[in-house]
C-alpha atoms as a printed R data frame, in Angstrom:
   type eleno elety resid chain resno       x       y       z
1  ATOM     1    CA   MET     A     1 -10.923 -12.197  -4.481
2  ATOM     2    CA   LEU     A     2  -8.756  -8.933  -4.585
3  ATOM     3    CA   VAL     A     3  -9.336  -8.963  -8.431
4  ATOM     4    CA   TYR     A     4  -9.629  -5.018  -8.279
5  ATOM     5    CA   LEU     A     5  -5.861  -4.976  -7.403
6  ATOM     6    CA   LYS     A     6  -5.101  -6.145 -11.081
7  ATOM     7    CA   GLN     A     7  -5.610  -2.649 -12.295
8  ATOM     8    CA   TYR     A     8  -2.468  -1.575 -10.383
9  ATOM     9    CA   ASN     A     9  -0.172  -4.108 -12.087
10 ATOM    10    CA   ILE     A    10  -0.764  -6.818  -9.552
11 ATOM    11    CA   THR     A    11  -0.621 -10.150 -11.264
12 ATOM    12    CA   ASP     A    12  -2.540 -13.281 -10.403
13 ATOM    13    CA   ASN     A    13   0.649 -14.639  -8.977
14 ATOM    14    CA   ASP     A    14   1.068 -11.614  -6.632
15 ATOM    15    CA   ILE     A    15  -2.552 -12.105  -5.512
16 ATOM    16    CA   ASP     A    16  -1.712 -15.718  -4.667
17 ATOM    17    CA   ASN     A    17   1.323 -14.451  -2.616
18 ATOM    18    CA   ILE     A    18  -0.821 -11.934  -0.788
19 ATOM    19    CA   LEU     A    19  -3.511 -14.573  -0.049
20 ATOM    20    CA   LYS     A    20  -0.826 -16.917   1.286
21 ATOM    21    CA   LYS     A    21   0.876 -14.104   3.491
22 ATOM    22    CA   TYR     A    22  -2.205 -12.859   5.161
23 ATOM    23    CA   ASP     A    23  -4.861 -14.780   7.139
24 ATOM    24    CA   ASP     A    24  -8.655 -14.438   6.102
25 ATOM    25    CA   ASN     A    25  -9.475 -11.664   8.250
26 ATOM    26    CA   ILE     A    26  -6.827  -9.102   6.562
27 ATOM    27    CA   ILE     A    27  -7.998 -10.426   3.217
28 ATOM    28    CA   LYS     A    28 -11.702  -9.932   3.957
29 ATOM    29    CA   ALA     A    29 -10.687  -6.420   5.330
30 ATOM    30    CA   LEU     A    30  -9.036  -5.658   1.980
31 ATOM    31    CA   GLU     A    31 -12.189  -6.743   0.172
32 ATOM    32    CA   TYR     A    32 -14.607  -4.842   2.514
33 ATOM    33    CA   SER     A    33 -12.519  -1.661   2.367
34 ATOM    34    CA   LYS     A    34 -11.949  -1.831  -1.330
35 ATOM    35    CA   THR     A    35 -12.823   1.954  -1.835
36 ATOM    36    CA   ASN     A    36 -10.368   3.070   0.713
37 ATOM    37    CA   VAL     A    37  -7.615   0.700  -0.519
38 ATOM    38    CA   ILE     A    38  -8.090   2.158  -4.038
39 ATOM    39    CA   ASP     A    39  -7.911   5.759  -2.660
40 ATOM    40    CA   ILE     A    40  -4.621   4.932  -0.706
41 ATOM    41    CA   ILE     A    41  -3.162   3.261  -3.857
42 ATOM    42    CA   LYS     A    42  -4.123   6.451  -5.846
43 ATOM    43    CA   CYS     A    43  -2.390   8.581  -3.175
44 ATOM    44    CA   LEU     A    44   0.680   6.416  -3.333
45 ATOM    45    CA   GLU     A    45   0.714   6.809  -7.197
46 ATOM    46    CA   GLU     A    46   0.650  10.538  -6.648
47 ATOM    47    CA   TYR     A    47   3.800  10.216  -4.736
48 ATOM    48    CA   LYS     A    48   5.348   8.126  -7.585
49 ATOM    49    CA   VAL     A    49   5.180   4.816  -5.711
50 ATOM    50    CA   ASN     A    50   5.538   2.379  -8.564
51 ATOM    51    CA   ASP     A    51   5.514  -0.976  -6.605
52 ATOM    52    CA   ILE     A    52   2.161  -1.271  -4.941
53 ATOM    53    CA   LYS     A    53   2.808  -5.113  -4.506
54 ATOM    54    CA   ASN     A    54   5.770  -4.284  -2.334
55 ATOM    55    CA   VAL     A    55   3.429  -1.888  -0.165
56 ATOM    56    CA   ILE     A    56   0.832  -4.618   0.150
57 ATOM    57    CA   LEU     A    57   3.292  -7.337   1.016
58 ATOM    58    CA   ASN     A    58   5.381  -5.198   3.400
59 ATOM    59    CA   ARG     A    59   3.343  -2.500   4.724
60 ATOM    60    CA   ILE     A    60  -0.284  -3.513   4.453
61 ATOM    61    CA   ASP     A    61  -1.180  -1.268   7.359
62 ATOM    62    CA   LEU     A    62  -0.780   1.816   5.057
63 ATOM    63    CA   LEU     A    63  -3.761   0.592   3.012
64 ATOM    64    CA   PHE     A    64  -5.961   0.484   6.211
65 ATOM    65    CA   MET     A    65  -5.198   4.295   6.938
66 ATOM    66    CA   SER     A    66  -7.440   7.049   5.873
67 ATOM    67    CA   VAL     A    67  -6.140   8.949   2.742
68 ATOM    68    CA   ASN     A    68  -5.891  12.104   5.152
69 ATOM    69    CA   THR     A    69  -4.002  10.306   7.693
70 ATOM    70    CA   LEU     A    70  -1.665   8.956   5.251
71 ATOM    71    CA   LYS     A    71  -1.192  12.369   3.609
72 ATOM    72    CA   GLN     A    72  -0.683  14.023   6.967
73 ATOM    73    CA   ASN     A    73   1.958  11.572   7.831
74 ATOM    74    CA   PHE     A    74   3.786  12.112   4.446
75 ATOM    75    CA   THR     A    75   3.929  15.756   5.202
76 ATOM    76    CA   LYS     A    76   6.920  14.844   7.414
77 ATOM    77    CA   LEU     A    77   8.993  14.214   4.411
78 ATOM    78    CA   ASP     A    78   9.711  15.558   1.014
79 ATOM    79    CA   LYS     A    79   7.650  13.962  -1.718
80 ATOM    80    CA   ASN     A    80  10.805  12.676  -3.562
81 ATOM    81    CA   MET     A    81  12.082  11.197  -0.282
82 ATOM    82    CA   ILE     A    82   8.781   9.386   0.288
83 ATOM    83    CA   SER     A    83   8.912   7.894  -3.149
84 ATOM    84    CA   PHE     A    84  12.581   6.815  -2.766
85 ATOM    85    CA   ILE     A    85  11.916   5.266   0.595
86 ATOM    86    CA   ILE     A    86   8.725   3.411  -0.506
87 ATOM    87    CA   ASN     A    87  10.238   2.201  -3.782
88 ATOM    88    CA   ASN     A    88  13.540   1.220  -2.350
89 ATOM    89    CA   SER     A    89  13.327   0.360   1.291
90 ATOM    90    CA   ILE     A    90   9.829   0.766   2.524
91 ATOM    91    CA   ASP     A    91  10.697  -0.663   6.006
92 ATOM    92    CA   ASP     A    92  12.618   2.728   6.570
93 ATOM    93    CA   LEU     A    93   9.288   4.626   6.824
94 ATOM    94    CA   ILE     A    94   9.109   3.280  10.310
95 ATOM    95    CA   ASN     A    95  12.122   5.527  11.213
96 ATOM    96    CA   PHE     A    96   9.793   8.486  10.501
97 ATOM    97    CA   ASN     A    97   6.920   7.021  12.357
98 ATOM    98    CA   ILE     A    98   5.031   6.151   9.428
């Protein structure tokens, strides 16, 4: 399960941590919405987010947004600021209603 995440530097250990943290419904949703999750991860990479595991473990809700919604939310901030916040203190996104 969630094997497709390995292409984004998510290790087996990381996948185990994800499986332990979230209930089966969330895990199933990650599997069923694989295409959207991949699109979101690619979008995050465009913003120079380098720790996808951190996003999954701390703000999994971002992976269930549409790419358009995520990009629209990100227009509130400078691209470098988004990258900095997500890579350093992802919880601060909430301060910008993201």
